[in-house]
């Protein structure tokens, strides 16, 4: 087998080993975990490079992990590791295999005795592939975010709020939290949709009123069939049902009518669409 192909095969095995180590590490994965995984798998790369009879195997064993580290460090300012580490097991497995294979292929092109033209083509091809990945970070992050939303089982709904941008998106334990704001960052609307809630809009409203320490006359009042409002100063909160899900919509700047309009505008969305809205 061609030495360059053997180097790529070594990198593919190393990438698979890194993926297995990270799966063993669990869900709380950061950049430090990624770098430690690279270093721990470097020994495997050295052994496979020697066992595979690669020319200048020690150089391939050194440069291959270095290329991976450079890629990860260059990637860090663009998107956090946790953003892209949750795109599904088989996608992430393929990503690590591809990263390992291309890194060791580039290492072989740099240190092994190969024809100059092949060296240039190999290194340039890997560089172009990495640049393509870097340029697609928003797409990768959206894909990972959509996968997390789908896996978390949160209600996939969103309001229609012209002139507002989705600034914050969180989905965990069956609860979807959305924060919208205008460019001035003063006008904002917060939306929370909780599936499987045992509370009612009236009960949730009464509980919120207790937390605000409101006088009796300022406590919850029904403002629409199934919708209850509580106010504390400028802050207004409406609780209602959306199907079987409990909805909380609040804002310090919108009035009752605008909040009710936002409530009525709730509609189903795809996980990918919601992830893209967060980036628009």
Tab-separated table of N, CA and C in Angstrom, residues 158-263:
chain	number	residue	atom	x	y	z
A	158	UNK	N	-42.072	28.544	18.489
A	158	UNK	CA	-41.495	29.885	18.574
A	158	UNK	C	-42.564	30.903	18.226
A	159	UNK	N	-42.485	32.108	18.793
A	159	UNK	CA	-43.431	33.162	18.438
A	159	UNK	C	-42.960	33.917	17.199
A	160	UNK	N	-43.852	34.672	16.628
A	160	UNK	CA	-43.493	35.593	15.543
A	160	UNK	C	-43.371	36.984	16.140
A	161	UNK	N	-42.139	37.515	16.175
A	161	UNK	CA	-41.874	38.814	16.786
A	161	UNK	C	-41.100	39.679	15.797
A	162	UNK	N	-41.806	40.440	14.964
A	162	UNK	CA	-41.112	41.315	14.012
A	162	UNK	C	-40.193	42.299	14.736
A	163	UNK	N	-39.036	42.562	14.150
A	163	UNK	CA	-38.053	43.511	14.692
A	163	UNK	C	-37.321	42.988	15.915
A	164	UNK	N	-37.566	41.746	16.288
A	164	UNK	CA	-36.851	41.146	17.409
A	164	UNK	C	-35.943	40.023	16.892
A	165	UNK	N	-34.809	39.857	17.547
A	165	UNK	CA	-33.864	38.797	17.201
A	165	UNK	C	-33.760	37.809	18.359
A	166	UNK	N	-33.624	36.533	18.016
A	166	UNK	CA	-33.455	35.499	19.035
A	166	UNK	C	-32.013	35.536	19.526
A	167	UNK	N	-31.828	36.015	20.753
A	167	UNK	CA	-30.488	36.196	21.300
A	167	UNK	C	-30.028	34.994	22.118
A	168	UNK	N	-30.936	34.294	22.725
A	168	UNK	CA	-30.559	33.176	23.596
A	168	UNK	C	-31.511	32.021	23.359
A	169	UNK	N	-30.965	30.827	23.297
A	169	UNK	CA	-31.740	29.614	23.034
A	169	UNK	C	-31.224	28.508	23.934
A	170	UNK	N	-32.131	27.912	24.719
A	170	UNK	CA	-31.734	26.851	25.632
A	170	UNK	C	-32.849	25.823	25.702
A	171	UNK	N	-32.495	24.563	25.593
A	171	UNK	CA	-33.472	23.493	25.714
A	171	UNK	C	-32.940	22.376	26.573
A	172	UNK	N	-33.565	22.132	27.717
A	172	UNK	CA	-33.095	21.083	28.620
A	172	UNK	C	-34.263	20.625	29.490
A	173	UNK	N	-34.273	19.330	29.776
A	173	UNK	CA	-35.273	18.750	30.691
A	173	UNK	C	-36.704	19.104	30.291
A	174	UNK	N	-36.985	19.061	28.989
A	174	UNK	CA	-38.338	19.300	28.517
A	174	UNK	C	-38.775	20.753	28.555
A	175	UNK	N	-37.838	21.667	28.765
A	175	UNK	CA	-38.167	23.100	28.860
A	175	UNK	C	-37.373	23.874	27.817
A	176	UNK	N	-38.075	24.593	26.972
A	176	UNK	CA	-37.460	25.439	25.953
A	176	UNK	C	-37.499	26.887	26.425
A	177	UNK	N	-36.349	27.541	26.410
A	177	UNK	CA	-36.257	28.936	26.826
A	177	UNK	C	-35.709	29.767	25.670
A	178	UNK	N	-36.451	30.808	25.303
A	178	UNK	CA	-36.072	31.695	24.209
A	178	UNK	C	-36.044	33.127	24.719
A	179	UNK	N	-34.987	33.846	24.361
A	179	UNK	CA	-34.905	35.269	24.730
A	179	UNK	C	-34.742	36.092	23.465
A	180	UNK	N	-35.697	36.979	23.258
A	180	UNK	CA	-35.683	37.860	22.091
A	180	UNK	C	-35.354	39.279	22.549
A	181	UNK	N	-34.655	40.008	21.674
A	181	UNK	CA	-34.334	41.400	21.987
A	181	UNK	C	-34.198	42.196	20.694
A	182	UNK	N	-34.444	43.476	20.812
A	182	UNK	CA	-34.169	44.384	19.705
A	182	UNK	C	-32.700	44.791	19.742
A	183	UNK	N	-32.294	45.533	18.750
A	183	UNK	CA	-30.891	45.938	18.674
A	183	UNK	C	-30.471	46.800	19.857
A	184	UNK	N	-31.418	47.495	20.473
A	184	UNK	CA	-31.060	48.346	21.611
A	184	UNK	C	-30.826	47.537	22.889
A	185	UNK	N	-31.167	46.237	22.858
A	185	UNK	CA	-30.988	45.311	23.989
A	185	UNK	C	-31.812	45.720	25.210
A	186	UNK	N	-32.694	46.709	25.060
A	186	UNK	CA	-33.569	47.126	26.153
A	186	UNK	C	-34.935	46.474	25.994
A	187	UNK	N	-35.473	46.528	24.789
A	187	UNK	CA	-36.756	45.895	24.500
A	187	UNK	C	-36.528	44.402	24.324
A	188	UNK	N	-37.124	43.603	25.176
A	188	UNK	CA	-36.898	42.169	25.101
A	188	UNK	C	-38.171	41.406	25.478
A	189	UNK	N	-38.196	40.163	25.032
A	189	UNK	CA	-39.302	39.254	25.329
A	189	UNK	C	-38.697	37.892	25.658
A	190	UNK	N	-39.084	37.320	26.776
A	190	UNK	CA	-38.625	35.995	27.176
A	190	UNK	C	-39.779	35.012	27.075
A	191	UNK	N	-39.497	33.880	26.458
A	191	UNK	CA	-40.513	32.844	26.265
A	191	UNK	C	-39.986	31.531	26.826
A	192	UNK	N	-40.797	30.868	27.634
A	192	UNK	CA	-40.451	29.540	28.151
A	192	UNK	C	-41.638	28.619	27.898
A	193	UNK	N	-41.359	27.463	27.315
A	193	UNK	CA	-42.400	26.474	27.026
A	193	UNK	C	-41.969	25.168	27.676
A	194	UNK	N	-42.813	24.650	28.553
A	194	UNK	CA	-42.472	23.463	29.327
A	194	UNK	C	-43.445	22.331	29.024
A	195	UNK	N	-42.914	21.205	28.624
A	195	UNK	CA	-43.771	20.051	28.340
A	195	UNK	C	-43.947	19.218	29.604
A	196	UNK	N	-45.082	18.547	29.696
A	196	UNK	CA	-45.328	17.647	30.824
A	196	UNK	C	-45.470	18.350	32.150
A	197	UNK	N	-45.833	19.620	32.158
A	197	UNK	CA	-45.974	20.347	33.418
A	197	UNK	C	-47.223	19.879	34.159
A	198	UNK	N	-47.082	19.697	35.457
A	198	UNK	CA	-48.235	19.312	36.286
A	198	UNK	C	-48.959	20.542	36.812
A	199	UNK	N	-48.391	21.717	36.546
A	199	UNK	CA	-49.019	22.956	37.006
A	199	UNK	C	-50.000	23.458	35.958
A	200	UNK	N	-50.829	24.411	36.343
A	200	UNK	CA	-51.765	25.064	35.423
A	200	UNK	C	-51.318	26.508	35.239
A	201	UNK	N	-51.799	27.183	34.189
A	201	UNK	CA	-51.448	28.594	34.048
A	201	UNK	C	-51.816	29.427	35.278
A	202	UNK	N	-52.994	29.158	35.858
A	202	UNK	CA	-53.407	29.903	37.059
A	202	UNK	C	-52.477	29.583	38.230
A	203	UNK	N	-52.139	28.309	38.412
A	203	UNK	CA	-51.255	27.936	39.511
A	203	UNK	C	-49.856	28.510	39.342
A	204	UNK	N	-49.336	28.465	38.118
A	204	UNK	CA	-48.015	29.023	37.863
A	204	UNK	C	-48.016	30.529	38.068
A	205	UNK	N	-49.106	31.180	37.688
A	205	UNK	CA	-49.223	32.625	37.862
A	205	UNK	C	-49.269	32.988	39.351
A	206	UNK	N	-50.055	32.243	40.122
A	206	UNK	CA	-50.142	32.504	41.565
A	206	UNK	C	-48.776	32.312	42.229
A	207	UNK	N	-48.031	31.308	41.794
A	207	UNK	CA	-46.706	31.066	42.379
A	207	UNK	C	-45.763	32.220	42.055
A	208	UNK	N	-45.827	32.726	40.806
A	208	UNK	CA	-44.989	33.860	40.426
A	208	UNK	C	-45.367	35.102	41.231
A	209	UNK	N	-46.662	35.290	41.474
A	209	UNK	CA	-47.112	36.441	42.251
A	209	UNK	C	-46.573	36.386	43.677
A	210	UNK	N	-46.517	35.198	44.248
A	210	UNK	CA	-45.945	35.050	45.591
A	210	UNK	C	-44.478	35.468	45.613
A	211	UNK	N	-43.741	35.099	44.558
A	211	UNK	CA	-42.330	35.466	44.489
A	211	UNK	C	-42.134	36.974	44.333
A	212	UNK	N	-43.107	37.656	43.721
A	212	UNK	CA	-43.019	39.107	43.558
A	212	UNK	C	-43.477	39.865	44.809
A	213	UNK	N	-44.028	39.144	45.789
A	213	UNK	CA	-44.530	39.765	47.024
A	213	UNK	C	-45.525	40.890	46.709
A	214	UNK	N	-46.498	40.566	45.850
A	214	UNK	CA	-47.453	41.571	45.410
A	214	UNK	C	-48.634	41.673	46.371
A	215	UNK	N	-49.218	42.849	46.482
A	215	UNK	CA	-50.444	42.968	47.277
A	215	UNK	C	-51.592	42.234	46.606
A	216	UNK	N	-52.629	41.975	47.353
A	216	UNK	CA	-53.730	41.150	46.870
A	216	UNK	C	-54.352	41.703	45.588
A	217	UNK	N	-54.499	43.026	45.514
A	217	UNK	CA	-55.173	43.605	44.355
A	217	UNK	C	-54.326	43.539	43.085
A	218	UNK	N	-53.033	43.300	43.213
A	218	UNK	CA	-52.149	43.243	42.044
A	218	UNK	C	-51.809	41.808	41.637
A	219	UNK	N	-52.470	40.845	42.214
A	219	UNK	CA	-52.147	39.463	41.883
A	219	UNK	C	-52.780	39.062	40.558
A	220	UNK	N	-52.724	37.786	40.253
A	220	UNK	CA	-53.065	37.304	38.913
A	220	UNK	C	-54.496	37.642	38.513
A	221	UNK	N	-54.620	37.941	37.221
A	221	UNK	CA	-55.961	38.141	36.669
A	221	UNK	C	-56.022	37.509	35.282
A	222	UNK	N	-57.175	37.004	34.947
A	222	UNK	CA	-57.361	36.370	33.648
A	222	UNK	C	-57.546	37.455	32.590
A	223	UNK	N	-56.731	37.373	31.530
A	223	UNK	CA	-56.781	38.397	30.486
A	223	UNK	C	-57.271	37.834	29.161
A	224	UNK	N	-57.445	36.514	29.103
A	224	UNK	CA	-57.936	35.849	27.901
A	224	UNK	C	-58.287	34.431	28.319
A	225	UNK	N	-59.161	33.739	27.600
A	225	UNK	CA	-59.484	32.363	27.984
A	225	UNK	C	-58.221	31.499	28.129
A	226	UNK	N	-57.980	31.037	29.337
A	226	UNK	CA	-56.820	30.186	29.609
A	226	UNK	C	-55.522	30.923	29.801
A	227	UNK	N	-55.535	32.261	29.796
A	227	UNK	CA	-54.306	33.054	29.924
A	227	UNK	C	-54.406	33.945	31.155
A	228	UNK	N	-53.347	33.954	31.966
A	228	UNK	CA	-53.336	34.696	33.227
A	228	UNK	C	-52.132	35.625	33.254
A	229	UNK	N	-52.360	36.835	33.757
A	229	UNK	CA	-51.336	37.882	33.767
A	229	UNK	C	-51.001	38.283	35.194
A	230	UNK	N	-49.705	38.471	35.452
A	230	UNK	CA	-49.245	39.054	36.700
A	230	UNK	C	-48.236	40.134	36.341
A	231	UNK	N	-48.312	41.287	37.067
A	231	UNK	CA	-47.420	42.413	36.790
A	231	UNK	C	-46.684	42.785	38.060
A	232	UNK	N	-45.417	43.197	37.853
A	232	UNK	CA	-44.617	43.728	38.947
A	232	UNK	C	-43.835	44.911	38.398
A	233	UNK	N	-44.345	46.112	38.641
A	233	UNK	CA	-43.746	47.286	38.034
A	233	UNK	C	-43.948	47.227	36.530
A	234	UNK	N	-42.856	47.381	35.783
A	234	UNK	CA	-42.951	47.316	34.324
A	234	UNK	C	-42.988	45.876	33.814
A	235	UNK	N	-42.552	44.929	34.636
A	235	UNK	CA	-42.484	43.537	34.200
A	235	UNK	C	-43.878	42.924	34.148
A	236	UNK	N	-44.231	42.364	33.000
A	236	UNK	CA	-45.520	41.691	32.826
A	236	UNK	C	-45.265	40.259	32.394
A	237	UNK	N	-46.000	39.324	32.992
A	237	UNK	CA	-45.832	37.900	32.699
A	237	UNK	C	-47.190	37.291	32.423
A	238	UNK	N	-47.286	36.542	31.331
A	238	UNK	CA	-48.518	35.837	30.987
A	238	UNK	C	-48.241	34.340	30.975
A	239	UNK	N	-49.136	33.586	31.600
A	239	UNK	CA	-49.068	32.129	31.610
A	239	UNK	C	-50.275	31.588	30.849
A	240	UNK	N	-50.046	30.569	30.036
A	240	UNK	CA	-51.147	29.996	29.254
A	240	UNK	C	-50.739	28.598	28.793
A	241	UNK	N	-51.699	27.900	28.206
A	241	UNK	CA	-51.425	26.611	27.586
A	241	UNK	C	-51.107	26.792	26.108
A	242	UNK	N	-50.206	25.969	25.605
A	242	UNK	CA	-50.043	25.794	24.163
A	242	UNK	C	-50.153	24.284	23.925
A	243	UNK	N	-51.353	23.856	23.555
A	243	UNK	CA	-51.606	22.416	23.539
A	243	UNK	C	-51.539	21.893	24.952
A	244	UNK	N	-50.651	20.928	25.195
A	244	UNK	CA	-50.462	20.389	26.543
A	244	UNK	C	-49.250	20.993	27.234
A	245	UNK	N	-48.649	22.003	26.637
A	245	UNK	CA	-47.429	22.597	27.179
A	245	UNK	C	-47.752	23.918	27.879
A	246	UNK	N	-47.072	24.149	28.988
A	246	UNK	CA	-47.262	25.388	29.747
A	246	UNK	C	-46.326	26.465	29.189
A	247	UNK	N	-46.886	27.625	28.886
A	247	UNK	CA	-46.132	28.724	28.275
A	247	UNK	C	-46.045	29.882	29.263
A	248	UNK	N	-44.855	30.475	29.312
A	248	UNK	CA	-44.625	31.703	30.091
A	248	UNK	C	-44.009	32.729	29.142
A	249	UNK	N	-44.680	33.865	28.972
A	249	UNK	CA	-44.163	34.950	28.135
A	249	UNK	C	-44.082	36.203	28.995
A	250	UNK	N	-42.908	36.817	29.029
A	250	UNK	CA	-42.745	37.995	29.871
A	250	UNK	C	-41.897	39.054	29.177
A	251	UNK	N	-42.110	40.293	29.606
A	251	UNK	CA	-41.364	41.404	29.018
A	251	UNK	C	-41.469	42.619	29.941
A	252	UNK	N	-40.396	43.396	30.046
A	252	UNK	CA	-40.467	44.645	30.807
A	252	UNK	C	-40.886	45.830	29.941
A	253	UNK	N	-41.035	45.597	28.650
A	253	UNK	CA	-41.319	46.714	27.736
A	253	UNK	C	-42.633	46.564	26.983
A	254	UNK	N	-43.091	45.339	26.733
A	254	UNK	CA	-44.342	45.148	26.000
A	254	UNK	C	-45.540	45.247	26.938
A	255	UNK	N	-46.664	45.672	26.375
A	255	UNK	CA	-47.898	45.728	27.132
A	255	UNK	C	-48.667	44.421	27.039
A	256	UNK	N	-49.835	44.411	27.696
A	256	UNK	CA	-50.654	43.201	27.744
A	256	UNK	C	-51.056	42.754	26.347
A	257	UNK	N	-51.509	43.694	25.510
A	257	UNK	CA	-51.960	43.320	24.168
A	257	UNK	C	-50.835	42.728	23.334
A	258	UNK	N	-49.633	43.324	23.446
A	258	UNK	CA	-48.502	42.804	22.672
A	258	UNK	C	-48.084	41.416	23.151
A	259	UNK	N	-48.148	41.196	24.456
A	259	UNK	CA	-47.807	39.872	24.983
A	259	UNK	C	-48.832	38.828	24.546
A	260	UNK	N	-50.105	39.189	24.550
A	260	UNK	CA	-51.131	38.257	24.088
A	260	UNK	C	-50.952	37.957	22.600
A	261	UNK	N	-50.571	38.979	21.832
A	261	UNK	CA	-50.321	38.758	20.408
A	261	UNK	C	-49.142	37.816	20.205
A	262	UNK	N	-48.095	37.980	21.030
A	262	UNK	CA	-46.945	37.071	20.949
A	262	UNK	C	-47.361	35.647	21.315
A	263	UNK	N	-48.233	35.533	22.316
A	263	UNK	CA	-48.726	34.213	22.718
A	263	UNK	C	-49.498	33.549	21.582
